[in-house]
Coordinates of C-alpha atoms in Angstrom, one line a residue:
X1 CA -159.4 -150.2 -61.8
X2 CA -162.6 -149.0 -60.7
X3 CA -163.0 -147.1 -63.9
X4 CA -160.4 -144.6 -62.9
X5 CA -159.3 -141.7 -64.9
X6 CA -155.3 -142.5 -66.0
X7 CA -154.1 -139.5 -63.8
X8 CA -155.9 -140.5 -60.9
X9 CA -155.0 -144.5 -61.4
X10 CA -151.2 -143.4 -61.3
X11 CA -151.3 -141.2 -58.5
X12 CA -152.6 -144.1 -56.6
X13 CA -150.6 -146.7 -57.9
X14 CA -147.4 -144.3 -57.1
X15 CA -148.7 -144.0 -53.5
X16 CA -149.4 -147.7 -53.0
X17 CA -146.2 -148.2 -54.1
X18 CA -144.5 -145.5 -51.5
X19 CA -146.5 -147.1 -48.9
X20 CA -145.1 -150.3 -49.4
X21 CA -141.6 -148.9 -49.7
X22 CA -142.1 -147.4 -46.6
X23 CA -143.3 -150.9 -44.8
X24 CA -140.2 -152.4 -46.3
X25 CA -138.1 -150.0 -44.8
X26 CA -139.6 -150.5 -41.6
X27 CA -139.2 -154.3 -42.0
X28 CA -135.5 -153.7 -42.3
X29 CA -135.4 -151.0 -39.8
X30 CA -136.9 -153.1 -37.4
X31 CA -135.5 -156.9 -37.9
X32 CA -133.0 -156.2 -35.1
X33 CA -135.7 -155.9 -32.7
X34 CA -136.3 -159.5 -33.1
X35 CA -133.4 -161.0 -34.2
X36 CA -130.3 -159.1 -32.3
X37 CA -130.9 -161.4 -29.1
X38 CA -131.0 -165.1 -30.8
X39 CA -127.9 -163.7 -33.2
X40 CA -125.7 -162.4 -30.7
X41 CA -126.4 -165.6 -27.9
X42 CA -125.8 -167.9 -31.2
X43 CA -129.1 -169.7 -31.2
X44 CA -129.9 -169.0 -34.5
X45 CA -127.4 -168.1 -37.7
X46 CA -128.3 -164.6 -38.6
X47 CA -129.8 -165.7 -42.3
X48 CA -132.2 -168.5 -40.4
X49 CA -133.1 -165.7 -37.8
X50 CA -133.7 -162.9 -40.2
X51 CA -135.9 -165.4 -42.6
X52 CA -138.0 -166.6 -39.4
X53 CA -138.8 -163.4 -38.0
X54 CA -139.7 -162.1 -41.7
X55 CA -142.4 -165.2 -41.9
X56 CA -143.6 -164.1 -38.4
X57 CA -143.7 -160.6 -39.1
X58 CA -145.8 -161.4 -41.9
X59 CA -148.2 -164.0 -39.8
X60 CA -148.3 -160.9 -37.4
X61 CA -149.7 -158.7 -39.8
X62 CA -152.3 -160.8 -41.4
X63 CA -153.5 -162.3 -38.3
X64 CA -153.4 -159.4 -35.8
X65 CA -156.7 -157.3 -36.8
X66 CA -156.8 -154.0 -37.7
X67 CA -157.3 -152.3 -34.5
X68 CA -153.9 -150.5 -34.8
X69 CA -154.5 -149.7 -38.3
X70 CA -157.7 -148.2 -37.5
X71 CA -156.1 -145.7 -34.7
X72 CA -153.6 -144.6 -37.5
X73 CA -156.6 -143.8 -39.7
X74 CA -158.7 -142.1 -37.2
X75 CA -155.8 -139.9 -36.0
X76 CA -156.2 -137.9 -39.1
X77 CA -159.8 -136.9 -39.9
X78 CA -159.3 -137.4 -43.4
X79 CA -163.0 -136.4 -44.1
X80 CA -161.9 -133.0 -43.5
X81 CA -159.1 -132.9 -45.7
X82 CA -160.7 -134.2 -48.9
X83 CA -162.3 -131.9 -51.5
X84 CA -163.3 -132.2 -55.0
X85 CA -159.4 -131.5 -56.0
X86 CA -157.9 -135.2 -55.9
X87 CA -154.4 -133.2 -55.9
X88 CA -155.0 -131.9 -52.5
X89 CA -155.5 -135.7 -51.6
X90 CA -152.3 -136.5 -53.2
X91 CA -150.5 -133.9 -51.5
X92 CA -151.3 -135.2 -48.4
X93 CA -150.6 -138.9 -48.9
X94 CA -147.1 -137.7 -50.5
X95 CA -145.8 -135.5 -47.7
X96 CA -146.6 -138.0 -45.2
X97 CA -144.6 -140.7 -47.1
X98 CA -141.9 -138.6 -48.2
X99 CA -141.1 -138.0 -44.8
X100 CA -141.7 -141.0 -43.4
X101 CA -139.4 -142.7 -46.0
X102 CA -136.4 -140.1 -45.5
X103 CA -136.5 -139.9 -41.8
X104 CA -136.7 -144.2 -41.8
X105 CA -133.5 -144.3 -44.1
X106 CA -131.7 -141.5 -42.7
X107 CA -131.5 -143.3 -39.3
X108 CA -131.2 -146.7 -40.7
X109 CA -128.2 -145.6 -42.3
X110 CA -126.6 -144.1 -39.2
X111 CA -127.6 -147.4 -37.2
X112 CA -130.1 -145.6 -34.8
X113 CA -132.9 -147.5 -33.7
X114 CA -135.2 -144.6 -34.2
X115 CA -138.9 -145.4 -34.2
X116 CA -140.9 -146.0 -37.2
X117 CA -144.2 -145.2 -35.0
X118 CA -143.0 -142.1 -33.9
X119 CA -142.2 -141.2 -37.9
X120 CA -145.4 -142.4 -39.1
X121 CA -147.5 -140.7 -36.6
X122 CA -145.4 -137.4 -36.7
X123 CA -145.8 -137.5 -40.3
X124 CA -149.6 -137.5 -40.0
X125 CA -149.9 -134.8 -37.4
X126 CA -147.8 -132.6 -39.6
X127 CA -150.2 -132.9 -42.5
X128 CA -152.7 -132.3 -40.3
X129 CA -151.3 -129.3 -38.5
X130 CA -150.5 -127.6 -42.0
X131 CA -153.9 -128.2 -43.2
X132 CA -155.4 -126.2 -39.7
X133 CA -153.8 -123.1 -40.7
X134 CA -154.6 -123.4 -44.3
X135 CA -156.8 -120.3 -45.4
X136 CA -159.5 -122.4 -47.0
X137 CA -160.0 -124.6 -44.4
X138 CA -163.2 -123.5 -42.4
X139 CA -163.7 -126.9 -41.0
X140 CA -161.9 -126.9 -37.9
X141 CA -158.8 -128.7 -36.3
X142 CA -157.1 -131.0 -39.1
X143 CA -156.0 -133.8 -36.2
X144 CA -158.3 -135.7 -34.0
X145 CA -156.5 -134.6 -30.7
X146 CA -158.1 -136.9 -28.6
X147 CA -156.8 -139.8 -30.5
X148 CA -153.4 -138.6 -30.5
X149 CA -153.2 -137.8 -27.0
X150 CA -153.7 -141.5 -26.6
X151 CA -151.1 -142.7 -29.1
X152 CA -148.4 -140.3 -27.0
X153 CA -149.4 -141.8 -23.9
X154 CA -148.6 -145.1 -25.4
X155 CA -145.7 -143.8 -27.0
X156 CA -144.2 -142.0 -24.2
X157 CA -145.0 -144.6 -21.4
X158 CA -144.0 -148.0 -23.2
X159 CA -140.0 -147.2 -23.1
X160 CA -140.4 -146.7 -19.4
X161 CA -142.5 -149.8 -18.8
X162 CA -140.0 -151.6 -21.0
X163 CA -136.9 -150.4 -19.0
X164 CA -138.5 -151.1 -15.3
X165 CA -140.2 -154.6 -16.3
X166 CA -136.7 -155.8 -17.6
X167 CA -135.1 -154.9 -14.2
X168 CA -137.9 -156.6 -12.5
X169 CA -137.7 -160.0 -14.7
X170 CA -133.9 -160.0 -14.3
X171 CA -134.1 -159.5 -10.4
X172 CA -136.7 -162.2 -10.2
X173 CA -134.3 -164.4 -12.2
X174 CA -131.4 -164.1 -9.8
X175 CA -133.7 -164.8 -6.4
X176 CA -135.7 -167.6 -8.2
X177 CA -133.0 -169.6 -10.0
X178 CA -130.3 -172.2 -8.2
X179 CA -126.8 -170.9 -8.3
X180 CA -125.8 -173.8 -10.7
X181 CA -128.7 -172.5 -13.2
X182 CA -127.7 -168.7 -12.4
X183 CA -124.3 -169.4 -13.9
X184 CA -125.6 -170.7 -17.2
X185 CA -128.3 -168.2 -17.8
X186 CA -126.2 -165.0 -16.5
X187 CA -123.4 -166.1 -18.6
X188 CA -121.8 -164.5 -22.0
X189 CA -122.4 -167.0 -25.0
X190 CA -119.1 -168.4 -26.1
X191 CA -117.9 -167.6 -29.5
X192 CA -119.7 -169.6 -32.3
X193 CA -121.1 -171.7 -29.6
X194 CA -125.1 -172.3 -29.5
X195 CA -126.4 -172.3 -25.8
X196 CA -127.8 -175.2 -23.9
X197 CA -131.1 -176.4 -25.7
X198 CA -133.1 -175.4 -23.4
X199 CA -132.0 -171.7 -23.5
X200 CA -131.8 -171.9 -27.1
X201 CA -135.6 -172.8 -27.3
X202 CA -136.8 -170.1 -24.9
X203 CA -134.6 -167.6 -27.0
X204 CA -136.2 -168.4 -29.9
X205 CA -139.6 -168.6 -28.8
X206 CA -139.3 -165.0 -27.4
X207 CA -137.5 -163.9 -31.0
X208 CA -141.1 -165.5 -32.5
X209 CA -143.1 -163.5 -30.2
X210 CA -141.5 -160.2 -30.7
X211 CA -141.5 -160.9 -34.6
X212 CA -145.2 -161.8 -34.6
X213 CA -146.6 -159.1 -32.3
X214 CA -144.3 -156.7 -34.4
X215 CA -145.9 -157.4 -37.5
X216 CA -149.3 -157.0 -35.4
X217 CA -148.3 -153.6 -34.4
X218 CA -146.1 -151.9 -36.8
X219 CA -147.9 -153.8 -39.8
X220 CA -150.9 -152.7 -39.2
X221 CA -149.3 -148.8 -39.4
X222 CA -148.8 -149.8 -43.0
X223 CA -152.6 -151.0 -43.2
X224 CA -153.4 -148.0 -42.0
X225 CA -151.4 -145.8 -44.0
X226 CA -152.6 -147.6 -47.2
X227 CA -156.4 -147.0 -46.0
X228 CA -155.3 -143.3 -45.6
X229 CA -154.3 -143.4 -49.5
X230 CA -157.4 -145.2 -51.1
X231 CA -159.8 -142.9 -48.8
X232 CA -157.8 -139.6 -49.6
X233 CA -157.4 -140.4 -53.4
X234 CA -160.5 -142.5 -54.2
X235 CA -163.0 -141.8 -51.5
X236 CA -166.0 -143.1 -53.5
X237 CA -164.7 -146.7 -53.6
X238 CA -163.0 -147.1 -49.9
X239 CA -165.0 -144.5 -47.8
X240 CA -167.1 -147.3 -46.7
X241 CA -167.0 -151.2 -46.2
X242 CA -168.9 -152.0 -49.5
X243 CA -169.2 -155.6 -49.0
X244 CA -171.5 -154.7 -46.0
X245 CA -175.4 -154.1 -47.0
X246 CA -175.8 -150.4 -45.8
X247 CA -179.3 -150.8 -45.0
X248 CA -178.3 -152.6 -41.7
X249 CA -177.7 -148.7 -40.6
X250 CA -181.3 -148.4 -40.0
X251 CA -181.3 -150.8 -37.0
X252 CA -178.3 -149.4 -35.5
X253 CA -179.2 -145.7 -36.2
X254 CA -182.8 -146.8 -35.2
X255 CA -181.3 -147.8 -31.7
X256 CA -179.3 -145.1 -31.3
X257 CA -182.0 -142.7 -32.0
X258 CA -184.2 -144.1 -29.2
X259 CA -181.4 -144.0 -26.6
X260 CA -180.5 -140.6 -27.1
X261 CA -184.0 -139.5 -27.1
X262 CA -184.1 -140.7 -23.5
X263 CA -181.3 -138.1 -22.3
X264 CA -182.4 -135.0 -20.4
X265 CA -180.7 -132.0 -22.5
X266 CA -181.5 -129.8 -19.9
X267 CA -178.7 -131.8 -17.6
X268 CA -176.5 -131.5 -20.4
X269 CA -173.7 -128.9 -20.9
X270 CA -173.9 -126.5 -23.8
X271 CA -171.0 -128.1 -25.4
X272 CA -173.0 -131.6 -25.1
X273 CA -176.1 -130.3 -26.3
X274 CA -174.5 -129.4 -29.1
X275 CA -173.1 -132.7 -29.5
X276 CA -176.7 -134.3 -29.1
X277 CA -178.1 -131.8 -31.9
X278 CA -175.4 -133.2 -34.3
X279 CA -176.0 -136.5 -33.5
X280 CA -179.7 -136.4 -34.3
X281 CA -179.1 -134.3 -37.5
X282 CA -176.2 -136.8 -38.7
X283 CA -179.0 -139.6 -38.3
X284 CA -181.5 -137.7 -40.1
X285 CA -179.0 -137.4 -43.0
X286 CA -177.9 -141.0 -43.2
X287 CA -181.8 -141.9 -42.9
X288 CA -182.3 -140.1 -45.8
X289 CA -179.2 -141.7 -47.8
X290 CA -180.1 -145.1 -47.0
X291 CA -183.8 -145.1 -47.9
X292 CA -183.1 -144.0 -51.5
X293 CA -183.3 -146.9 -53.8
X294 CA -179.8 -148.8 -54.1
X295 CA -178.0 -150.5 -56.4
X296 CA -176.4 -154.2 -55.7
X297 CA -176.6 -153.0 -51.8
X298 CA -174.4 -150.1 -52.2
X299 CA -175.0 -146.3 -51.5
X300 CA -174.2 -144.4 -54.6
X301 CA -170.9 -143.3 -55.3
X302 CA -171.4 -139.6 -54.2
X303 CA -173.2 -140.5 -51.0
X304 CA -170.2 -142.7 -49.6
X305 CA -167.8 -140.0 -48.4
X306 CA -170.7 -138.0 -46.7
X307 CA -172.0 -141.3 -45.1
X308 CA -168.8 -142.0 -43.8
X309 CA -168.4 -138.5 -42.1
X310 CA -171.8 -138.9 -40.7
X311 CA -171.3 -142.2 -39.2
X312 CA -167.9 -141.0 -37.8
X313 CA -169.6 -137.5 -36.3
X314 CA -171.9 -139.7 -34.9
X315 CA -169.6 -141.8 -33.6
X316 CA -167.1 -139.3 -32.1
X317 CA -170.3 -137.3 -30.3
X318 CA -171.7 -140.1 -28.8
X319 CA -168.0 -141.0 -27.3
X320 CA -167.6 -137.3 -26.2
X321 CA -171.1 -137.5 -24.6
X322 CA -170.5 -140.6 -22.9
X323 CA -167.0 -139.5 -21.2
X324 CA -168.3 -136.4 -19.8
X325 CA -170.7 -138.5 -17.8
X326 CA -173.6 -136.4 -17.7
X327 CA -176.0 -138.2 -19.7
X328 CA -178.7 -139.5 -17.4
X329 CA -179.0 -143.3 -19.2
X330 CA -179.6 -146.3 -18.0
X331 CA -177.2 -149.1 -17.7
X332 CA -178.4 -150.9 -20.9
X333 CA -178.9 -147.8 -22.7
X334 CA -175.3 -146.5 -21.9
X335 CA -173.8 -149.8 -22.9
X336 CA -175.6 -149.7 -26.3
X337 CA -174.0 -146.5 -27.1
X338 CA -170.8 -147.0 -26.3
X339 CA -170.8 -150.3 -28.0
X340 CA -171.9 -148.3 -30.9
X341 CA -169.4 -145.7 -30.6
X342 CA -166.3 -147.5 -30.7
X343 CA -166.7 -151.0 -31.5
X344 CA -166.6 -152.8 -34.7
X345 CA -169.8 -154.4 -34.1
X346 CA -171.5 -151.0 -34.2
X347 CA -171.7 -148.1 -36.7
X348 CA -168.0 -148.4 -36.8
X349 CA -167.9 -151.3 -39.0
X350 CA -169.0 -149.9 -41.6
X351 CA -165.9 -147.3 -41.6
X352 CA -163.5 -149.3 -39.7
X353 CA -161.8 -152.0 -42.3
X354 CA -159.3 -153.0 -44.7
X355 CA -159.7 -154.7 -47.8
X356 CA -157.8 -158.4 -47.4
X357 CA -155.4 -157.3 -50.5
X358 CA -154.1 -154.3 -48.5
X359 CA -153.4 -156.8 -45.5
X360 CA -151.6 -159.1 -47.5
X361 CA -149.5 -156.4 -49.4
X362 CA -148.5 -155.0 -46.3
X363 CA -147.5 -158.4 -45.0
X364 CA -145.4 -159.4 -47.8
X365 CA -143.5 -155.8 -47.8
X366 CA -143.1 -156.2 -44.0
X367 CA -141.7 -159.7 -44.1
X368 CA -139.4 -159.1 -47.3
X369 CA -138.0 -156.1 -45.9
X370 CA -137.3 -157.9 -42.8
X371 CA -135.3 -160.1 -44.7
X372 CA -132.8 -157.4 -45.7
X373 CA -130.8 -154.5 -43.9
X374 CA -130.7 -155.9 -40.6
X375 CA -126.9 -155.7 -39.9
X376 CA -126.7 -152.3 -39.4
X377 CA -129.2 -152.1 -36.2
X378 CA -128.5 -155.5 -35.0
X379 CA -124.9 -154.2 -34.1
X380 CA -126.3 -151.1 -32.0
X381 CA -128.4 -153.5 -30.1
X382 CA -126.2 -156.1 -29.6
X383 CA -123.3 -154.5 -29.0
X384 CA -123.5 -150.6 -28.3
X385 CA -126.2 -150.4 -25.7
X386 CA -124.3 -151.9 -23.0
X387 CA -120.5 -152.3 -22.2
X388 CA -120.7 -156.0 -21.8
X389 CA -121.8 -158.8 -24.0
X390 CA -125.5 -159.5 -24.2
X391 CA -126.1 -162.7 -21.6
X392 CA -129.1 -165.3 -22.1
X393 CA -130.9 -163.8 -19.4
X394 CA -130.7 -160.2 -20.8
X395 CA -131.6 -161.3 -24.2
X396 CA -134.4 -163.3 -23.0
X397 CA -135.6 -160.9 -20.6
X398 CA -135.8 -158.0 -23.2
X399 CA -137.5 -159.6 -25.7
X400 CA -139.9 -161.1 -23.1
X401 CA -140.4 -157.4 -22.2
X402 CA -141.0 -156.3 -25.8
X403 CA -143.3 -159.0 -26.9
X404 CA -145.5 -158.7 -24.0
X405 CA -145.8 -154.7 -24.2
X406 CA -146.3 -154.9 -28.1
X407 CA -149.1 -157.8 -27.5
X408 CA -150.9 -156.0 -24.9
X409 CA -150.2 -152.4 -27.0
X410 CA -151.9 -154.2 -30.0
X411 CA -154.8 -155.9 -28.5
X412 CA -155.8 -152.4 -27.0
X413 CA -155.4 -150.9 -30.4
X414 CA -152.6 -148.7 -29.3
X415 CA -149.3 -148.3 -31.5
X416 CA -146.2 -148.7 -29.4
X417 CA -142.3 -148.3 -30.7
X418 CA -141.2 -151.8 -31.1
X419 CA -137.5 -150.6 -31.2
X420 CA -137.7 -148.5 -28.3
X421 CA -139.5 -151.2 -26.2
X422 CA -137.1 -153.4 -26.9
X423 CA -134.0 -151.0 -26.5
X424 CA -135.1 -149.5 -23.0
X425 CA -135.3 -153.4 -22.0
X426 CA -131.8 -154.3 -22.9
X427 CA -130.8 -151.0 -21.2
X428 CA -133.1 -152.2 -18.0
X429 CA -131.2 -155.8 -18.1
X430 CA -127.8 -154.3 -18.3
X431 CA -128.7 -152.0 -15.3
X432 CA -129.8 -154.8 -13.3
X433 CA -126.5 -156.5 -14.1
X434 CA -124.2 -153.7 -13.1
X435 CA -126.2 -150.6 -12.5
X436 CA -125.9 -147.7 -14.5
X437 CA -122.3 -147.6 -15.4
X438 CA -123.0 -150.7 -17.4
X439 CA -124.5 -148.6 -20.0
X440 CA -122.4 -147.0 -23.0
X441 CA -123.6 -143.5 -22.8
X442 CA -123.0 -142.4 -26.4
X443 CA -125.1 -145.1 -27.4
X444 CA -128.0 -144.0 -25.2
X445 CA -127.8 -140.7 -25.9
X446 CA -128.0 -140.8 -29.8
X447 CA -131.2 -143.3 -29.0
X448 CA -132.7 -140.9 -26.7
X449 CA -132.0 -137.8 -29.5
X450 CA -133.3 -139.9 -32.2
X451 CA -136.4 -140.5 -30.1
X452 CA -136.8 -137.1 -28.9
X453 CA -136.1 -135.4 -32.7
X454 CA -138.6 -137.9 -34.6
X455 CA -141.6 -136.3 -33.9
X456 CA -140.9 -132.8 -34.4
X457 CA -138.5 -133.2 -37.3
X458 CA -141.0 -135.4 -39.3
X459 CA -144.1 -133.2 -38.5
X460 CA -141.8 -130.2 -39.6
X461 CA -140.7 -131.9 -42.6
X462 CA -144.3 -133.3 -43.6
X463 CA -145.9 -130.3 -42.6
X464 CA -143.6 -128.3 -45.3
X465 CA -143.8 -130.9 -47.7
X466 CA -147.8 -130.7 -47.5
X467 CA -147.9 -126.8 -48.3
X468 CA -145.0 -127.3 -50.7
X469 CA -147.2 -130.0 -52.6
X470 CA -150.7 -127.9 -52.4
X471 CA -148.5 -125.2 -54.2
X472 CA -147.4 -127.2 -57.4
X473 CA -150.3 -129.4 -57.7

């Protein structure tokens, strides 16, 4: 494979297998997010619900784009962590994989609906922080804190939003529906008896949407994880999208250079002048690389990681200058630079990609994982959050909240915790029915504890493992 040495091939194969295992665990850990309501309202038999959810998770990964995946990749400036020692890259990969799998399995075993998103992000941050304090690190922070702040905001606000939106939907249903309809949709399911056909159709639809959007969000995290592995262990082959002719960069770089040359540097702060200097310097570096004779329209292996580093530096520095708002640019130049700094149609199209085989592999792992191990957490979701049995209205409201929140987050390229969005949606629907007293305090407390502990525990675990693996490898 790609002419790799045997030891590197073994490291790569083991790492990819572990990433698939993480996504498999993610599947059976998070299955309850989609199937709990249709199972507890007797809308679908458990086996049918789980298989259908697994299929829609598969579709969600394969059709959901890669915006969330690239958010995961860009959280860790992997280009800083990579050096000539491939075992250092392996230490990075193993530490974040093992910490994520350990926490996911532990919370699944105890039936806690913890977040795979928090788990993966915490593991990545732990590695980055550990690298920051490595004696040999002279390149700066090992975490992209701008991206981390975006992800923190998304993970923090989404459960609160889900809780509030579920209460609002329940209130609207009570006000808008006639009394006969209210009596139906707010009733508890009869044992082993399916609901009326129209209610069943609604619940199956919401289950389908949650499953699809779970795949498009959580599954894309797995895609991002595999890309971190590939870039970390075999950067020469995966640092850039080799299906794109690199000479196309010439037009992009010429446009960027023309636009930034119109900026009056005297009006910029010292830091922005430094960003501007970096942009121009990296453009010169890239031009030297792509002006060399190219074989098969590809950069030489030894130049690809440097080219990736230059492209990302140009993109990030452009974004910083534009966000600071001090550049005296006309509307067209500002729009052009904004497109180049953060869009897949700009220079990031060379770095922000995922091969089809990676997406397919993660799709299968998540879909298959969804079909097993679902019962522990389904019981928590369906029976232990509220003191009453889940009603039709509560189930539909919670899943509608989850589907819409996850869908919007995927569109914006932000990871969100499917587990916590749905759990908070169910909690909100329970509160809307009979107030806070309708919640089971013990379960809510355990969910909150898992939510609070996930980031620090996984950061500490992955950081410790990274130091350990760097010591032994």
